[in-house]
Coordinates of C-alpha atoms and ligand atoms in Angstrom, one line a residue:
M476 CA -8.1 10.1 44.8
T477 CA -4.6 9.4 42.3
T478 CA -5.2 11.9 38.9
L479 CA -3.8 11.0 36.2
P480 CA -0.9 13.2 34.7
I481 CA -3.3 14.3 31.5
R482 CA -1.1 17.1 29.1
I483 CA -3.4 19.4 28.0
A484 CA -2.1 20.7 24.8
S485 CA -2.1 24.6 25.4
M486 CA -3.4 26.2 22.5
S487 CA -1.0 28.4 21.5
D488 CA 0.3 24.6 19.7
D489 CA -0.4 23.6 16.1
L490 CA -1.4 20.6 15.7
I491 CA -0.1 19.4 12.7
M492 CA -1.4 16.4 11.5
E493 CA -2.3 14.4 7.8
L494 CA -5.5 13.3 6.6
T495 CA -6.8 10.7 4.5
R496 CA -9.7 10.7 2.2
E497 CA -11.2 7.4 0.0
V498 CA -12.8 7.9 -3.0
R499 CA -14.4 5.4 -4.8
F500 CA -15.8 6.0 -8.7
S501 CA -16.4 3.8 -11.3
L502 CA -15.5 5.3 -14.3
A503 CA -19.0 4.9 -15.8
D504 CA -20.6 7.6 -18.1
G505 CA -22.8 7.6 -15.1
D506 CA -24.6 10.3 -13.1
A507 CA -21.1 11.9 -11.8
D508 CA -22.9 15.0 -10.7
G509 CA -26.0 13.3 -9.2
K510 CA -26.7 12.8 -5.7
P511 CA -24.9 8.9 -4.1
L512 CA -27.4 6.9 -3.4
N513 CA -24.5 4.2 -1.9
S514 CA -21.6 5.9 -1.7
W515 CA -19.9 3.5 0.4
A516 CA -20.1 1.4 -3.5
G517 CA -18.8 4.6 -5.4
W518 CA -20.1 6.1 -7.6
P519 CA -21.0 6.7 -10.6
A520 CA -22.7 3.5 -10.1
S521 CA -21.3 1.2 -13.0
D522 CA -24.3 -0.3 -14.4
R523 CA -22.2 -1.7 -17.5
I524 CA -18.5 -2.8 -17.3
A525 CA -15.9 0.0 -16.3
P526 CA -13.0 0.6 -14.3
Y527 CA -13.9 0.6 -10.4
L528 CA -11.4 2.8 -9.0
V529 CA -10.0 4.5 -5.4
L530 CA -8.4 7.5 -5.2
R531 CA -7.0 8.1 -1.4
A532 CA -5.9 11.8 -0.8
T533 CA -3.5 12.7 2.1
V534 CA -3.3 15.8 2.7
R535 CA -0.8 18.0 5.6
G536 CA -1.4 21.3 8.2
V537 CA -2.4 22.9 10.7
V538 CA -5.5 21.4 12.6
D539 CA -7.8 24.6 13.4
R540 CA -8.5 24.5 16.8
R541 CA -12.0 25.8 17.0
I542 CA -13.5 23.3 14.8
G543 CA -11.3 20.4 15.3
Y544 CA -11.1 20.2 11.3
L545 CA -7.2 19.9 9.6
C546 CA -9.9 20.1 6.2
N547 CA -13.3 19.6 5.1
I548 CA -13.7 16.0 3.6
V549 CA -16.2 18.0 1.3
T550 CA -13.7 20.2 -0.2
I551 CA -11.1 16.9 -1.2
D552 CA -14.0 14.8 -2.6
K553 CA -15.1 18.1 -4.0
A554 CA -11.3 18.6 -5.9
V555 CA -11.0 14.7 -6.7
R556 CA -15.0 14.6 -8.5
D557 CA -14.3 18.4 -10.1
E558 CA -10.4 18.1 -11.4
A559 CA -9.8 14.1 -11.2
I560 CA -12.5 11.8 -12.1
P561 CA -13.7 13.8 -15.6
Q562 CA -10.0 13.9 -16.7
L563 CA -9.8 10.3 -16.2
R564 CA -12.7 9.4 -17.9
D565 CA -11.7 11.4 -20.8
V566 CA -8.4 9.5 -20.3
H567 CA -9.9 6.3 -20.5
R568 CA -11.6 6.7 -23.6
E569 CA -9.3 8.4 -24.8
D570 CA -6.3 5.3 -25.0
L571 CA -8.9 2.5 -24.4
S572 CA -7.3 1.7 -27.8
V573 CA -4.0 1.3 -26.6
G574 CA -4.4 1.7 -22.7
C575 CA -3.1 4.1 -20.1
P576 CA -0.7 3.5 -18.0
Y577 CA -2.4 4.5 -14.7
E578 CA 0.8 6.4 -13.6
A579 CA -0.2 8.5 -16.2
M580 CA -3.5 8.7 -15.3
L581 CA -2.0 9.5 -11.5
T582 CA 0.3 12.2 -12.5
R583 CA -2.5 13.5 -14.9
V584 CA -4.6 14.4 -11.7
V585 CA -1.9 15.6 -9.3
S586 CA -1.7 19.4 -9.6
P587 CA -5.5 20.0 -10.9
I588 CA -6.5 17.8 -7.2
E589 CA -3.1 20.2 -5.2
G590 CA -4.6 23.6 -7.1
A591 CA -8.2 23.1 -5.5
M592 CA -6.5 22.2 -1.6
P593 CA -7.5 25.1 0.5
D594 CA -4.8 27.1 2.0
N595 CA -3.8 26.0 5.0
V596 CA -3.2 22.2 3.6
E597 CA -0.4 20.4 1.3
L598 CA -1.4 17.4 -0.9
I599 CA 1.2 15.8 0.5
R600 CA 0.2 12.0 -1.2
L601 CA -2.1 10.6 -4.0
E602 CA -2.4 6.9 -4.4
L603 CA -5.3 6.0 -6.8
R604 CA -5.8 1.6 -6.0
A605 CA -6.4 0.5 -10.0
T606 CA -7.5 -3.3 -7.8
P607 CA -8.0 -4.4 -4.3
F608 CA -4.6 -6.0 -4.4
L609 CA -2.1 -3.2 -6.6
A610 CA -1.8 0.1 -6.3
Y611 CA -0.1 4.0 -7.8
T612 CA 0.8 6.2 -4.6
W613 CA 2.6 10.2 -5.9
R614 CA 4.3 11.4 -2.6
K615 CA 4.6 14.6 -2.8
E616 CA 8.4 14.1 -0.8
L617 CA 9.3 12.1 -4.4
L618 CA 8.5 14.9 -7.2
N619 CA 8.4 12.9 -10.3
M620 CA 9.2 9.3 -9.1
I621 CA 5.8 7.5 -9.2
Q622 CA 5.4 3.9 -6.5
I623 CA 3.6 0.8 -7.3
T624 CA 2.9 -1.7 -5.0
Q625 CA 1.0 -5.6 -5.4
S626 CA 0.1 -7.7 -3.2
F627 CA 1.4 -11.6 -3.9
E628 CA 0.2 -14.4 -1.1
F629 CA 2.0 -17.8 -0.5
A630 CA 1.9 -20.4 2.5
A631 CA 4.6 -22.0 3.6
A632 CA 4.5 -24.6 7.4
H633 CA 7.7 -23.3 9.5
R634 CA 9.5 -24.4 13.2
L635 CA 10.6 -20.8 15.0
H636 CA 13.3 -22.2 17.2
C637 CA 17.1 -21.5 18.1
A638 CA 19.0 -24.4 17.3
D639 CA 21.4 -23.5 20.6
F640 CA 18.6 -22.9 23.1
S641 CA 17.5 -25.9 24.9
D642 CA 14.1 -27.5 24.4
E643 CA 13.0 -25.1 27.8
E644 CA 14.2 -21.6 25.9
N645 CA 12.6 -22.0 23.0
R646 CA 9.5 -23.0 24.5
A647 CA 10.2 -20.6 26.9
V648 CA 10.6 -18.0 24.0
F649 CA 8.2 -19.2 20.8
G650 CA 5.9 -20.9 23.0
K651 CA 3.9 -23.0 20.6
C652 CA 5.2 -22.2 17.9
T653 CA 8.3 -24.0 18.3
N654 CA 6.5 -27.4 17.4
P655 CA 9.2 -29.3 16.1
N656 CA 7.1 -30.6 13.3
G657 CA 5.6 -27.1 12.2
H658 CA 3.1 -25.0 11.9
G659 CA 2.1 -22.7 8.7
H660 CA 1.2 -19.7 7.1
N661 CA -0.9 -17.9 4.8
Y662 CA 1.5 -14.7 4.4
V663 CA 0.8 -12.0 2.4
V664 CA 3.2 -9.7 0.6
E665 CA 3.6 -6.8 -0.2
V666 CA 5.4 -5.5 -3.0
T667 CA 6.3 -1.5 -3.4
V668 CA 9.1 -1.0 -6.4
G669 CA 9.7 3.0 -7.2
G670 CA 11.1 5.4 -10.4
E671 CA 10.0 7.9 -12.5
P672 CA 7.5 6.3 -15.7
D673 CA 9.6 6.1 -18.3
A674 CA 9.4 8.5 -21.4
Q675 CA 8.5 5.8 -24.0
S676 CA 5.7 3.5 -22.4
G677 CA 4.5 6.1 -20.0
T678 CA 5.2 3.1 -17.0
V679 CA 7.6 3.2 -14.1
L680 CA 7.5 -1.3 -14.3
E681 CA 5.1 -3.0 -16.3
V682 CA 3.1 -4.9 -13.9
G683 CA 2.8 -8.1 -15.6
R684 CA 6.4 -7.9 -15.0
L685 CA 6.6 -7.1 -11.8
E686 CA 4.8 -9.8 -11.3
R687 CA 6.8 -12.0 -12.9
I688 CA 10.2 -11.1 -11.3
V689 CA 8.2 -12.0 -7.6
K690 CA 7.1 -14.8 -8.8
E691 CA 10.4 -16.6 -9.5
R692 CA 12.3 -15.1 -7.2
V693 CA 10.1 -15.3 -4.1
I694 CA 6.1 -16.5 -4.4
D695 CA 7.6 -20.1 -6.8
E696 CA 10.8 -20.4 -4.2
F697 CA 7.9 -20.5 -0.8
D698 CA 4.5 -21.5 -1.7
H699 CA 3.8 -24.6 -0.7
K700 CA 7.4 -25.2 0.9
H701 CA 8.5 -25.5 4.3
L702 CA 11.0 -23.2 4.4
N703 CA 12.7 -24.2 7.6
L704 CA 14.2 -27.7 5.6
D705 CA 13.0 -26.3 1.6
C706 CA 15.0 -22.8 1.5
A707 CA 18.4 -22.4 1.9
E708 CA 18.4 -18.8 3.7
F709 CA 16.2 -20.6 6.4
A710 CA 18.7 -23.7 7.4
E711 CA 20.2 -22.1 10.0
L712 CA 18.5 -18.2 10.2
N713 CA 15.2 -18.7 12.2
P714 CA 11.9 -18.1 9.3
S715 CA 10.5 -15.1 12.0
V716 CA 8.4 -12.9 9.6
E717 CA 11.0 -9.8 10.3
N718 CA 13.4 -12.8 9.0
I719 CA 11.2 -13.8 6.1
T720 CA 10.9 -9.9 5.1
R721 CA 14.6 -9.1 5.0
V722 CA 14.4 -12.4 3.4
I723 CA 12.2 -11.6 0.5
W724 CA 13.9 -8.0 0.1
D725 CA 17.0 -9.7 -0.2
R726 CA 15.6 -11.3 -3.0
L727 CA 13.8 -8.7 -5.1
N728 CA 16.5 -6.4 -4.6
G729 CA 17.9 -5.1 -7.9
A730 CA 15.9 -7.2 -9.7
F731 CA 13.8 -4.7 -11.4
G732 CA 16.3 -2.7 -13.5
S733 CA 15.7 1.3 -13.4
A734 CA 12.8 1.0 -11.3
N735 CA 14.0 0.2 -7.4
L736 CA 12.9 -1.8 -4.8
A737 CA 11.4 0.6 -2.1
K738 CA 9.4 -1.2 0.7
V739 CA 8.3 -5.1 1.3
R740 CA 5.9 -6.3 3.9
V741 CA 5.0 -9.5 4.7
Y742 CA 1.0 -10.3 6.7
E743 CA 2.4 -13.5 9.0
T744 CA -1.8 -13.0 10.2
P745 CA -3.9 -10.3 9.3
K746 CA -2.7 -9.0 12.7
T747 CA 0.9 -9.5 12.5
F748 CA 2.5 -7.8 9.3
A749 CA 6.8 -6.4 9.5
E750 CA 7.7 -4.3 7.0
F751 CA 12.1 -3.3 5.6
C752 CA 12.6 -0.4 3.4
G753 CA 15.7 -1.1 3.7
Ligands
NI187 NI1 3.9 -19.1 12.2

């Protein structure tokens, strides 16, 4: 009989871990304190038009060996529901006429949530999802900076091959992806920019401007194209998802004024993605 070399961590080792809890809610004037009937969908329920938002709080600390918890998720839920949601509802109500940037909403709730965390954990990340495709993120290590991540899509054909390989070598490395006439993907691009919110506008970068820049520099150039044949960058360069990610980074880096490009992630399929942070 063989035994597997499993290492059992000593009980004296501190197990440092991160835990993320997602809280879903609407800014409707519903019964926020009532028992949720469908917390999967978020509560209070939106029975009138109201923003539906998601807050993801990530904490880090030492896992309690006795019960196996880093932090009870009930504590995180309570912090978000007691400290953040009422404030977000107030901000939304107050600023409905002038519009309140998400950066301001996020910045406003960091300290109250931090203050409601137990002593053994620290809040390290807070992500406010405005839509399934647009997120604002505060990270403790980035101090006063806020990151904005927006998703985009384009459809394109490509062929993976190396010109100096024989047909046999190309088939051995790239398989059916080296089909001479190409094949297609629906690519999803996530662009993350970061910076300090502008003192006047309160935004790091207006989302409309972010979208216009990415559309002009990337989507319009790649969408419904054959990357190898239609895009100069891929005339010689193999359009792998890694190289596409790098090319998109180069096309966007430096394009956002005072906001910095922080990350580009490209999904070739829902199961394969590459990311580059410069
Ligand atoms: Ni492919």
